[in-house]
Each structure stands twice: as C-alpha cells, then as structure tokens.
Amino acid sequence: QKEVEQNSGPLSVPEGAIASLNCTYSDRGSQSFFWYRQYSGKSPELIMFIYSNGDKEDGRFTAQLNKASQYVSLLIRDSQPSDSATYLCAVNQAGTALIFGKGTTLSVSS
Amino acid sequence: GAGVSQSPSNKVTEKGKDVELRCDPISGHTALYWYRQSLGQGLEFLIYFQGNSAPDKSGLPSDRFSAERTGGSVSTLTIQRTQQEDSAVYLCASSRTGTTNEKLFFGSGTQLSVL
C-alpha cells in the first residue's frame, strides 16, 4: 500500500516567517513529487513539483527532495496571511495515479 | 470548456439509493482521475483512466462503486446503494497525457450527502 504521510497541523507561523511543511512517502519507486494548496471549500491547485534530489525554488516557495530518506518538504518564505490553507503532498510513479497525503493546515497570523 | 466541469455540484440522497456523478474533463486531456475527500481529510484516490488503457480501479472502496469513461472524454462515477459513510466531496481531475510530471486540473467537486 503506497502511503504519503504529513503532519496534519495546524502549523501556525507569524506573518513574514518561514513555514516548513514536511512529507514522507513509503514507495521507493516514486518518481515525481507535488505540492498542492487547497483553500477551504475550494479545489486543490498545484504550487510546485520536483523530481530530482535537491532544492527547487519558485518565488517564495522552495521544494526539497531527498529520495534516500524518502521525504519531500516545502518551505514558504515571507509567509503571508493569504498563504493560510491546507497543503497537500502527492507522489506518483509512471503510469499510476497521484497519491495524496492528508494535508497540513497552515495558519499565518498577521 | 475552459476547465474541468462536474455535475451536480451538490447531491442529497437517501441511504440505499443509487447516484451518478459526472465529470467533463478539459478537452484533449487523455488522463482522468476521481478522488474522494471526506471532511477534514486528504484526497483518497478512487480510479484513474489513461487513454485507451484499462482503468486503475485499485482505489475503489467497494463493489458498490464503479466508473466509466465514454469516448475517452466524459466520465461517470456511480455509487450503488449509498451509505452514510459515502458522504464526501467527489473530485474529478484531468491531465493532458497522464505522464508523471503533469499538473492535475481539478473540477469544483460534487458534494454528496447521504441521509
């Protein structure tokens, strides 16, 4: 059974701080790793994906992947109240469906 | 259409009744996915269609659940003899080819309530 684990939170950070979201996965064959953001009552939307070990930066967001340790993380720099949402980690292999974790709720206070 | 369309947006049914949920993916997208999200939970994978390949049904929770995709486009998820634990938001997503690095585009979901 492929599993994707996340701390459900809530993770609370003050405005301007760095938020760090973590995710571990069970299937060593996983090839691609995604972070989706879901606002309350809305559908998920893609923030970033990563498939190589190391860091990938996009604006205030940095995804980090360590395949040996089977974890992927998302850092949000200069957190804003508008970043308050649930962040879903997802992984897949070629030809298979994307498997999601239960998500981490982030709350950024102004 | 511009995005993934799901209907109905809300469905209230009585326990034991059958329901059909519809998903119209983005035109040209060959991969289509159904997920279920219970209150406060993550997305639970249900079924995945990829082009003309046999669908991956490994996430369907019981034989009361089935799905089909006609003509490689519209998909219908059917739940027979609904139970209260089936109450959830059912999300459909599509992607262009279903390869590993592709973004999934989600519909707005169908909120199913089983009384």
XYZ file of N, CA and C in Angstrom:
675
model
N 0.840 -1.186 0.000
C 0.000 0.000 0.000
C 0.885 1.250 0.000
N 0.734 2.063 -1.008
C 1.530 3.281 -1.087
C 0.979 4.288 -0.109
N 1.866 4.880 0.700
C 1.422 5.831 1.698
C 2.202 7.117 1.600
N 1.509 8.196 1.856
C 2.096 9.523 1.911
C 1.668 10.122 3.232
N 2.643 10.468 4.070
C 2.360 10.927 5.422
C 2.712 12.399 5.586
N 1.792 13.110 6.225
C 2.014 14.507 6.568
C 1.503 14.767 7.964
N 2.128 15.698 8.646
C 1.621 16.159 9.931
C 0.404 17.022 9.654
N -0.717 16.701 10.289
C -1.961 17.403 9.961
C -1.984 18.845 10.433
N -1.112 19.153 11.428
C -1.083 20.505 11.948
C -2.221 20.740 12.931
N -2.629 22.000 13.130
C -2.238 23.138 12.315
C -0.838 23.652 12.631
N -0.179 24.140 11.584
C 1.097 24.791 11.726
C 0.829 26.285 11.732
N 1.209 26.934 12.813
C 0.945 28.365 12.951
C 2.254 29.132 12.892
N 2.333 30.113 12.011
C 3.522 30.954 11.910
C 3.088 32.408 11.810
N 3.917 33.337 12.309
C 3.588 34.760 12.162
C 3.921 35.240 10.752
N 3.249 36.277 10.350
C 3.492 36.870 9.037
C 4.974 37.225 8.893
N 5.536 36.891 7.733
C 6.935 37.179 7.473
C 7.888 36.053 7.822
N 7.414 35.069 8.550
C 8.271 33.948 8.956
C 8.351 32.905 7.844
N 9.222 31.925 8.065
C 9.325 30.797 7.132
C 8.456 29.652 7.640
N 7.619 29.137 6.762
C 6.815 27.963 7.095
C 7.461 26.750 6.454
N 7.602 25.692 7.234
C 8.235 24.463 6.746
C 7.247 23.308 6.840
N 6.936 22.723 5.711
C 5.963 21.636 5.624
C 6.685 20.381 5.166
N 6.418 19.278 5.840
C 7.147 18.049 5.551
C 6.232 16.912 5.136
N 6.821 15.968 4.406
C 6.051 14.850 3.865
C 6.993 13.665 3.701
N 6.544 12.493 4.085
C 7.311 11.273 3.816
C 6.463 10.323 3.001
N 7.119 9.455 2.240
C 6.400 8.526 1.378
C 6.998 7.140 1.504
N 6.191 6.139 1.255
C 6.614 4.771 1.518
C 7.195 4.062 0.293
N 6.779 4.457 -0.895
C 7.170 3.717 -2.099
C 8.465 4.271 -2.682
N 9.534 3.470 -2.604
C 10.838 3.932 -3.115
C 10.839 4.127 -4.619
N 9.857 3.547 -5.298
C 9.758 3.712 -6.743
C 9.118 5.012 -7.177
N 8.682 5.818 -6.220
C 8.038 7.088 -6.555
C 8.997 7.972 -7.338
N 8.447 8.650 -8.332
C 9.308 9.394 -9.247
C 9.072 10.893 -9.228
N 7.838 11.298 -8.995
C 7.514 12.721 -9.038
C 6.771 13.105 -7.779
N 7.010 14.345 -7.346
C 6.516 14.791 -6.051
C 5.912 16.179 -6.210
N 4.745 16.344 -5.655
C 3.966 17.556 -5.899
C 3.518 18.173 -4.584
N 3.376 19.484 -4.600
C 2.708 20.201 -3.530
C 1.515 20.949 -4.118
N 0.342 20.642 -3.560
C -0.884 21.327 -3.940
C -1.362 22.141 -2.747
N -1.963 23.261 -3.027
C -2.561 24.114 -1.995
C -4.077 24.042 -2.156
N -4.764 23.943 -1.030
C -6.221 23.880 -1.054
C -6.784 24.850 -0.034
N -7.453 25.884 -0.532
C -8.159 26.794 0.357
C -9.467 26.132 0.774
N -9.948 26.527 1.933
C -11.165 25.939 2.485
C -12.328 26.052 1.508
N -12.942 24.931 1.201
C -14.099 24.908 0.308
C -13.756 24.976 -1.169
N -12.468 24.957 -1.469
C -12.035 25.039 -2.864
C -11.310 23.765 -3.282
N -11.031 23.655 -4.574
C -10.305 22.502 -5.093
C -8.801 22.734 -5.000
N -8.019 21.666 -4.978
C -6.562 21.825 -4.910
C -5.999 22.478 -6.167
N -4.920 23.230 -5.971
C -4.219 23.823 -7.095
C -2.723 23.576 -6.915
N -2.042 23.310 -8.021
C -0.631 22.965 -7.964
C 0.224 24.185 -7.619
N 1.152 23.971 -6.668
C 2.138 25.003 -6.365
C 3.461 24.675 -7.037
N 3.944 23.454 -6.786
C 5.243 23.066 -7.321
C 5.305 21.557 -7.504
N 6.195 21.128 -8.387
C 6.554 19.723 -8.425
C 8.068 19.614 -8.510
N 8.594 18.461 -8.065
C 10.027 18.226 -8.077
C 10.256 16.754 -8.342
N 11.304 16.409 -9.079
C 11.583 15.004 -9.334
C 13.052 14.654 -9.183
N 13.902 15.661 -8.943
C 15.324 15.394 -8.715
C 15.693 15.741 -7.290
N 16.630 14.992 -6.740
C 17.114 15.310 -5.408
C 17.639 16.739 -5.348
N 17.393 17.393 -4.214
C 17.885 18.748 -4.037
C 16.746 19.731 -3.872
N 17.028 20.970 -4.189
C 16.083 22.057 -3.999
C 15.590 22.582 -5.339
N 14.359 23.034 -5.322
C 13.786 23.721 -6.479
C 13.052 24.941 -5.969
N 13.410 26.105 -6.495
C 12.845 27.347 -5.985
C 11.930 27.983 -7.018
N 10.836 28.547 -6.514
C 9.907 29.290 -7.370
C 9.320 30.407 -6.528
N 9.887 31.597 -6.689
C 9.411 32.731 -5.905
C 9.663 32.510 -4.430
N 8.602 32.602 -3.634
C 8.745 32.424 -2.181
C 8.743 30.945 -1.767
N 8.527 30.061 -2.720
C 8.405 28.641 -2.435
C 9.668 27.876 -2.832
N 10.090 26.959 -1.948
C 11.195 26.058 -2.255
C 10.765 24.638 -1.903
N 10.860 23.761 -2.885
C 10.608 22.345 -2.628
C 11.956 21.649 -2.479
N 12.018 20.726 -1.526
C 13.241 19.976 -1.269
C 12.929 18.488 -1.322
N 13.771 17.749 -2.000
C 13.554 16.310 -2.149
C 14.790 15.534 -1.731
N 14.574 14.509 -0.922
C 15.644 13.606 -0.507
C 15.119 12.184 -0.698
N 15.470 11.579 -1.830
C 14.931 10.255 -2.150
C 15.497 9.174 -1.229
N 16.733 9.334 -0.794
C 17.319 8.325 0.094
C 16.547 8.238 1.396
N 16.113 9.376 1.907
C 15.351 9.423 3.155
C 13.853 9.390 2.920
N 13.455 9.435 1.656
C 12.036 9.362 1.281
C 11.227 10.487 1.916
N 11.740 11.683 1.803
C 10.952 12.814 2.269
C 11.052 13.965 1.282
N 10.012 14.756 1.306
C 9.948 15.961 0.492
C 9.367 17.061 1.367
N 9.883 18.256 1.214
C 9.405 19.355 2.040
C 9.111 20.574 1.183
N 8.360 21.473 1.776
C 8.027 22.741 1.129
C 8.314 23.853 2.113
N 9.131 24.795 1.694
C 9.401 25.974 2.503
C 8.701 27.168 1.871
N 8.032 27.943 2.712
C 7.392 29.162 2.249
C 8.053 30.316 2.983
N 8.776 31.136 2.240
C 9.458 32.281 2.841
C 8.514 33.479 2.899
N 8.785 34.390 3.862
C 7.962 35.590 3.984
C 6.475 35.249 3.956
N 6.071 34.347 4.826
C 4.681 33.868 4.836
C 3.696 35.024 4.963
N 2.603 34.901 4.208
C 1.555 35.906 4.202
C 0.241 35.288 4.685
N -0.641 36.088 5.250
C -1.951 35.540 5.660
C -2.653 34.810 4.513
N -2.423 35.251 3.277
C -3.050 34.596 2.122
C -2.485 33.198 1.850
N -1.390 32.857 2.527
C -0.845 31.500 2.397
C -1.581 30.518 3.295
N -2.448 31.016 4.170
C -3.198 30.141 5.065
C -4.097 29.224 4.251
N -3.833 27.934 4.350
C -4.534 26.935 3.541
C -4.063 25.566 3.993
N -4.596 24.544 3.365
C -4.095 23.185 3.577
C -3.169 22.826 2.429
N -2.012 22.300 2.772
C -1.020 21.949 1.765
C -0.937 20.427 1.658
N -1.162 19.960 0.441
C -1.230 18.527 0.171
C 0.018 18.079 -0.572
N 0.674 17.077 -0.029
C 1.814 16.448 -0.683
C 1.283 15.285 -1.519
N 1.842 15.091 -2.701
C 1.383 13.998 -3.560
C 2.573 13.402 -4.301
N 2.504 12.079 -4.521
C 3.595 11.398 -5.218
C 3.025 10.440 -6.254
N 3.806 10.167 -7.286
C 3.390 9.118 -8.216
C 4.582 8.496 -8.924
N 4.261 7.395 -9.602
C 5.198 6.712 -10.496
C 4.618 6.788 -11.896
N 5.425 6.437 -12.844
C 4.967 6.438 -14.228
C 3.760 5.527 -14.382
N 2.734 6.049 -15.023
C 1.565 5.245 -15.336
C 0.627 4.986 -14.187
N 0.851 5.631 -13.077
C -0.037 5.431 -11.934
C -0.645 6.756 -11.523
N -1.696 6.654 -10.743
C -2.378 7.870 -10.298
C -1.600 8.547 -9.178
N -1.838 9.823 -9.041
C -1.216 10.611 -7.993
C -1.830 10.243 -6.648
N -0.974 9.937 -5.670
C -1.436 9.590 -4.330
C -1.143 10.761 -3.403
N -2.179 11.199 -2.695
C -2.084 12.368 -1.838
C -1.951 11.993 -0.372
N -1.259 12.849 0.378
C -1.297 12.781 1.823
C -2.548 13.489 2.336
N -2.751 13.457 3.639
C -3.958 14.063 4.226
C -3.867 15.569 4.346
N -2.657 16.115 4.139
C -2.509 17.551 4.145
C -2.107 18.131 5.487
N -1.423 19.270 5.432
C -1.049 20.039 6.619
C -1.729 21.387 6.531
N -2.442 21.759 7.584
C -3.105 23.059 7.625
C -2.133 24.110 8.131
N -1.947 25.146 7.350
C -1.063 26.254 7.700
C -1.899 27.478 8.031
N -1.557 28.113 9.143
C -2.220 29.351 9.539
C -1.154 30.415 9.723
N -1.260 31.508 8.960
C -0.313 32.607 9.046
C -1.032 33.790 9.682
N -0.524 34.221 10.819
C -1.185 35.304 11.560
C -0.518 36.638 11.253
N -1.368 37.655 11.099
C -0.851 38.999 10.792
C -0.588 39.774 12.062
N -14.876 23.297 -22.851
C -14.872 24.281 -21.795
C -13.468 24.609 -21.323
N -13.356 25.635 -20.523
C -12.067 26.108 -20.081
C -11.476 25.241 -18.985
N -12.319 24.578 -18.226
C -11.815 23.802 -17.108
C -12.547 22.493 -16.988
N -12.238 21.760 -15.915
C -12.933 20.508 -15.631
C -14.301 20.839 -15.040
N -15.318 20.254 -15.600
C -16.677 20.531 -15.164
C -17.270 19.304 -14.495
N -17.861 19.500 -13.317
C -18.503 18.404 -12.605
C -19.957 18.756 -12.311
N -20.783 17.723 -12.386
C -22.187 17.938 -12.051
C -22.763 16.697 -11.395
N -23.733 16.855 -10.498
C -24.164 18.145 -9.950
C -23.137 18.686 -8.968
N -23.280 19.918 -8.552
C -22.359 20.473 -7.564
C -22.712 19.977 -6.172
N -23.999 19.716 -5.975
C -24.474 19.174 -4.705
C -25.497 18.079 -4.974
N -25.434 17.018 -4.193
C -26.388 15.939 -4.332
C -26.745 15.410 -2.947
N -28.029 15.468 -2.640
C -28.532 14.899 -1.400
C -29.365 13.682 -1.764
N -29.078 12.566 -1.136
C -29.793 11.346 -1.453
C -30.095 10.577 -0.180
N -30.993 9.642 -0.306
C -31.339 8.798 0.835
C -30.496 7.532 0.813
N -30.193 7.054 1.981
C -29.443 5.801 2.105
C -30.123 4.714 1.282
N -29.303 3.983 0.517
C -29.818 2.894 -0.282
C -30.079 3.247 -1.727
N -30.132 4.540 -2.031
C -30.360 4.969 -3.407
C -29.051 4.942 -4.194
N -29.168 4.874 -5.520
C -28.008 4.956 -6.397
C -27.806 6.406 -6.835
N -26.547 6.800 -7.029
C -26.261 8.142 -7.526
C -25.240 8.058 -8.660
N -25.321 9.035 -9.559
C -24.360 9.163 -10.651
C -23.753 10.554 -10.614
N -22.444 10.603 -10.658
C -21.721 11.863 -10.660
C -20.988 11.972 -11.994
N -21.030 13.169 -12.567
C -20.484 13.341 -13.906
C -19.262 14.239 -13.898
N -18.312 13.919 -14.776
C -17.111 14.739 -14.938
C -16.836 14.942 -16.418
N -16.664 16.181 -16.787
C -16.315 16.537 -18.170
C -14.914 17.144 -18.132
N -13.901 16.413 -18.582
C -12.528 16.907 -18.445
C -12.219 18.016 -19.447
N -11.049 18.594 -19.297
C -10.589 19.584 -20.259
C -10.421 18.903 -21.616
N -10.883 19.566 -22.648
C -10.832 18.997 -23.985
C -9.398 18.616 -24.365
N -9.240 17.387 -24.826
C -7.920 16.924 -25.250
C -7.124 16.226 -24.172
N -7.559 16.327 -22.932
C -6.861 15.631 -21.848
C -7.203 14.149 -21.898
N -6.147 13.321 -21.884
C -6.383 11.886 -22.006
C -6.453 11.185 -20.652
N -5.961 11.816 -19.616
C -5.964 11.189 -18.290
C -7.057 11.818 -17.428
N -7.779 10.970 -16.721
C -8.872 11.442 -15.857
C -8.841 10.674 -14.547
N -9.049 11.395 -13.464
C -8.918 10.833 -12.122
C -10.160 11.174 -11.303
N -10.542 10.244 -10.449
C -11.576 10.503 -9.446
C -10.948 10.352 -8.061
N -11.220 11.351 -7.213
C -10.793 11.315 -5.824
C -11.998 11.595 -4.936
N -11.882 11.191 -3.686
C -12.913 11.478 -2.693
C -12.248 12.195 -1.518
N -12.916 13.209 -1.004
C -12.379 13.952 0.147
C -13.450 14.078 1.197
N -13.254 13.369 2.299
C -14.162 13.496 3.433
C -13.758 14.718 4.238
N -14.668 15.185 5.084
C -14.471 16.432 5.823
C -13.160 16.396 6.597
N -12.293 17.383 6.325
C -11.042 17.498 7.051
C -9.992 16.473 6.689
N -10.239 15.717 5.627
C -9.302 14.668 5.233
C -8.628 15.013 3.906
N -7.602 14.230 3.580
C -6.926 14.417 2.301
C -7.719 13.789 1.176
N -7.107 13.749 0.020
C -7.757 13.188 -1.157
C -7.500 11.690 -1.223
N -8.582 10.944 -1.286
C -8.496 9.494 -1.385
C -8.668 9.095 -2.845
N -7.671 8.434 -3.416
C -7.723 8.020 -4.811
C -8.799 6.961 -5.011
N -9.583 7.115 -6.068
C -10.621 6.137 -6.383
C -10.299 5.370 -7.659
N -10.170 6.092 -8.783
C -9.976 5.422 -10.070
C -9.281 6.366 -11.030
N -8.545 5.778 -11.993
C -7.718 6.546 -12.916
C -7.883 5.967 -14.308
N -8.231 6.819 -15.258
C -8.328 6.440 -16.666
C -7.175 7.087 -17.425
N -6.505 6.301 -18.250
C -5.398 6.824 -19.048
C -5.591 6.346 -20.481
N -6.051 7.249 -21.327
C -6.235 6.931 -22.732
C -7.110 5.710 -22.914
N -6.647 4.778 -23.742
C -7.395 3.558 -24.021
C -6.996 2.391 -23.122
N -6.117 2.649 -22.156
C -5.678 1.572 -21.263
C -6.782 1.203 -20.289
N -6.673 -0.008 -19.756
C -7.627 -0.428 -18.729
C -7.490 0.499 -17.525
N -8.595 0.934 -16.964
C -8.514 1.868 -15.826
C -7.900 1.222 -14.595
N -7.249 2.036 -13.789
C -6.717 1.599 -12.498
C -7.825 1.783 -11.471
N -8.448 0.682 -11.068
C -9.588 0.733 -10.155
C -9.184 0.423 -8.716
N -7.893 0.421 -8.450
C -7.403 -0.080 -7.167
C -7.878 0.719 -5.967
N -8.347 1.949 -6.181
C -8.794 2.766 -5.066
C -10.272 2.681 -4.747
N -11.027 2.002 -5.571
C -12.467 1.916 -5.309
C -12.708 1.176 -4.002
N -13.463 1.767 -3.070
C -13.576 1.192 -1.716
C -14.441 -0.049 -1.627
N -15.342 -0.243 -2.559
C -16.197 -1.436 -2.526
C -16.797 -1.649 -3.905
N -17.448 -2.782 -4.078
C -18.051 -3.075 -5.388
C -19.313 -2.249 -5.636
N -19.680 -1.416 -4.674
C -20.807 -0.501 -4.922
C -20.391 0.669 -5.803
N -19.077 0.851 -5.916
C -18.537 1.963 -6.691
C -18.079 1.460 -8.063
N -18.423 2.214 -9.091
C -17.952 1.897 -10.436
C -17.831 3.206 -11.209
N -17.051 3.167 -12.265
C -16.897 4.359 -13.095
C -16.638 3.928 -14.517
N -17.072 4.757 -15.415
C -16.780 4.520 -16.822
C -16.429 5.842 -17.478
N -15.752 5.704 -18.593
C -15.380 6.872 -19.364
C -15.709 6.577 -20.823
N -16.655 7.315 -21.341
C -17.150 7.050 -22.681
C -16.428 7.922 -23.700
N -15.986 7.297 -24.787
C -15.366 8.046 -25.868
C -14.107 8.782 -25.454
N -13.486 8.338 -24.379
C -12.263 8.993 -23.937
C -12.460 10.388 -23.404
N -13.714 10.739 -23.068
C -13.959 12.097 -22.589
C -14.720 12.079 -21.270
N -16.018 12.215 -21.342
C -16.854 12.320 -20.141
C -16.773 11.038 -19.314
N -16.742 11.219 -17.989
C -16.731 10.080 -17.084
C -17.903 10.173 -16.116
N -18.419 9.027 -15.752
C -19.489 8.936 -14.755
C -19.058 8.008 -13.639
N -19.152 8.502 -12.412
C -18.897 7.685 -11.223
C -20.252 7.306 -10.651
N -20.485 6.023 -10.495
C -21.757 5.531 -9.967
C -21.541 4.891 -8.614
N -22.380 5.282 -7.665
C -22.374 4.656 -6.342
C -23.734 4.012 -6.153
N -23.734 2.704 -5.981
C -24.987 1.979 -5.777
C -25.252 1.813 -4.291
N -26.513 1.775 -3.955
C -26.940 1.512 -2.566
C -26.125 2.373 -1.602
N -26.233 3.673 -1.769
C -25.404 4.594 -0.994
C -25.554 4.384 0.508
N -24.441 4.611 1.186
C -24.377 4.538 2.648
C -23.973 5.913 3.188
N -24.236 6.139 4.476
C -23.897 7.439 5.059
C -22.395 7.718 4.986
N -21.568 6.683 5.062
C -20.124 6.902 5.006
C -19.646 7.299 3.609
N -20.540 7.242 2.626
C -20.184 7.706 1.283
C -20.247 9.228 1.181
N -20.805 9.876 2.189
C -20.903 11.335 2.169
C -19.514 11.944 2.129
N -19.261 12.778 1.134
C -17.946 13.368 0.909
C -18.035 14.292 -0.298
N -16.925 14.972 -0.564
C -16.793 15.696 -1.824
C -16.054 14.787 -2.811
N -16.648 14.606 -3.968
C -16.039 13.778 -5.007
C -15.427 14.707 -6.047
N -14.115 14.616 -6.173
C -13.367 15.492 -7.058
C -12.889 14.734 -8.286
N -13.037 15.353 -9.418
C -12.531 14.816 -10.671
C -11.371 15.714 -11.119
N -10.384 15.125 -11.735
C -9.250 15.888 -12.265
C -8.856 15.311 -13.608
N -8.241 16.137 -14.417
C -7.714 15.629 -15.686
C -6.323 16.190 -15.908
N -5.562 15.484 -16.728
C -4.258 15.985 -17.144
C -4.064 15.630 -18.607
N -3.113 16.321 -19.244
C -3.018 16.235 -20.705
C -2.712 14.821 -21.186
N -1.658 14.211 -20.611
C -1.298 12.874 -21.087
C -1.162 11.858 -19.959
N -1.154 12.317 -18.705
C -1.018 11.394 -17.586
C 0.413 11.039 -17.251
N 1.391 11.729 -17.852
C 2.787 11.439 -17.509
C 3.100 11.981 -16.119
N 4.221 11.546 -15.551
C 4.444 11.717 -14.119
C 4.585 13.166 -13.678
N 5.064 14.049 -14.522
C 5.315 15.410 -14.069
C 4.188 16.378 -14.370
N 3.067 15.844 -14.792
C 1.993 16.730 -15.221
C 1.149 17.264 -14.087
N 0.691 18.466 -14.280
C -0.239 19.121 -13.362
C -1.631 18.534 -13.549
N -2.298 18.301 -12.434
C -3.694 17.895 -12.466
C -4.564 19.133 -12.358
N -5.589 19.174 -13.184
C -6.573 20.244 -13.131
C -7.840 19.658 -12.487
N -8.246 20.271 -11.394
C -9.386 19.754 -10.652
C -10.662 20.488 -10.999
N -11.759 19.746 -10.962
C -13.070 20.364 -11.020
C -13.447 20.896 -9.646
N -14.632 21.480 -9.563
C -15.092 22.075 -8.306
C -15.683 21.045 -7.356
N -15.863 19.834 -7.857
C -16.324 18.757 -6.995
C -17.836 18.648 -6.896
N -18.263 17.461 -6.475
C -19.674 17.212 -6.142
C -19.746 16.882 -4.668
N -20.501 17.683 -3.936
C -20.722 17.414 -2.512
C -21.871 16.420 -2.394
N -21.573 15.222 -1.961
C -22.593 14.184 -1.806
C -22.960 14.041 -0.337
N -24.234 14.130 -0.068
C -24.733 13.936 1.297
C -25.739 12.796 1.278
N -25.470 11.771 2.060
C -26.355 10.616 2.152
C -27.058 10.663 3.509
N -28.370 10.789 3.457
C -29.135 10.919 4.698
C -29.590 9.571 5.241
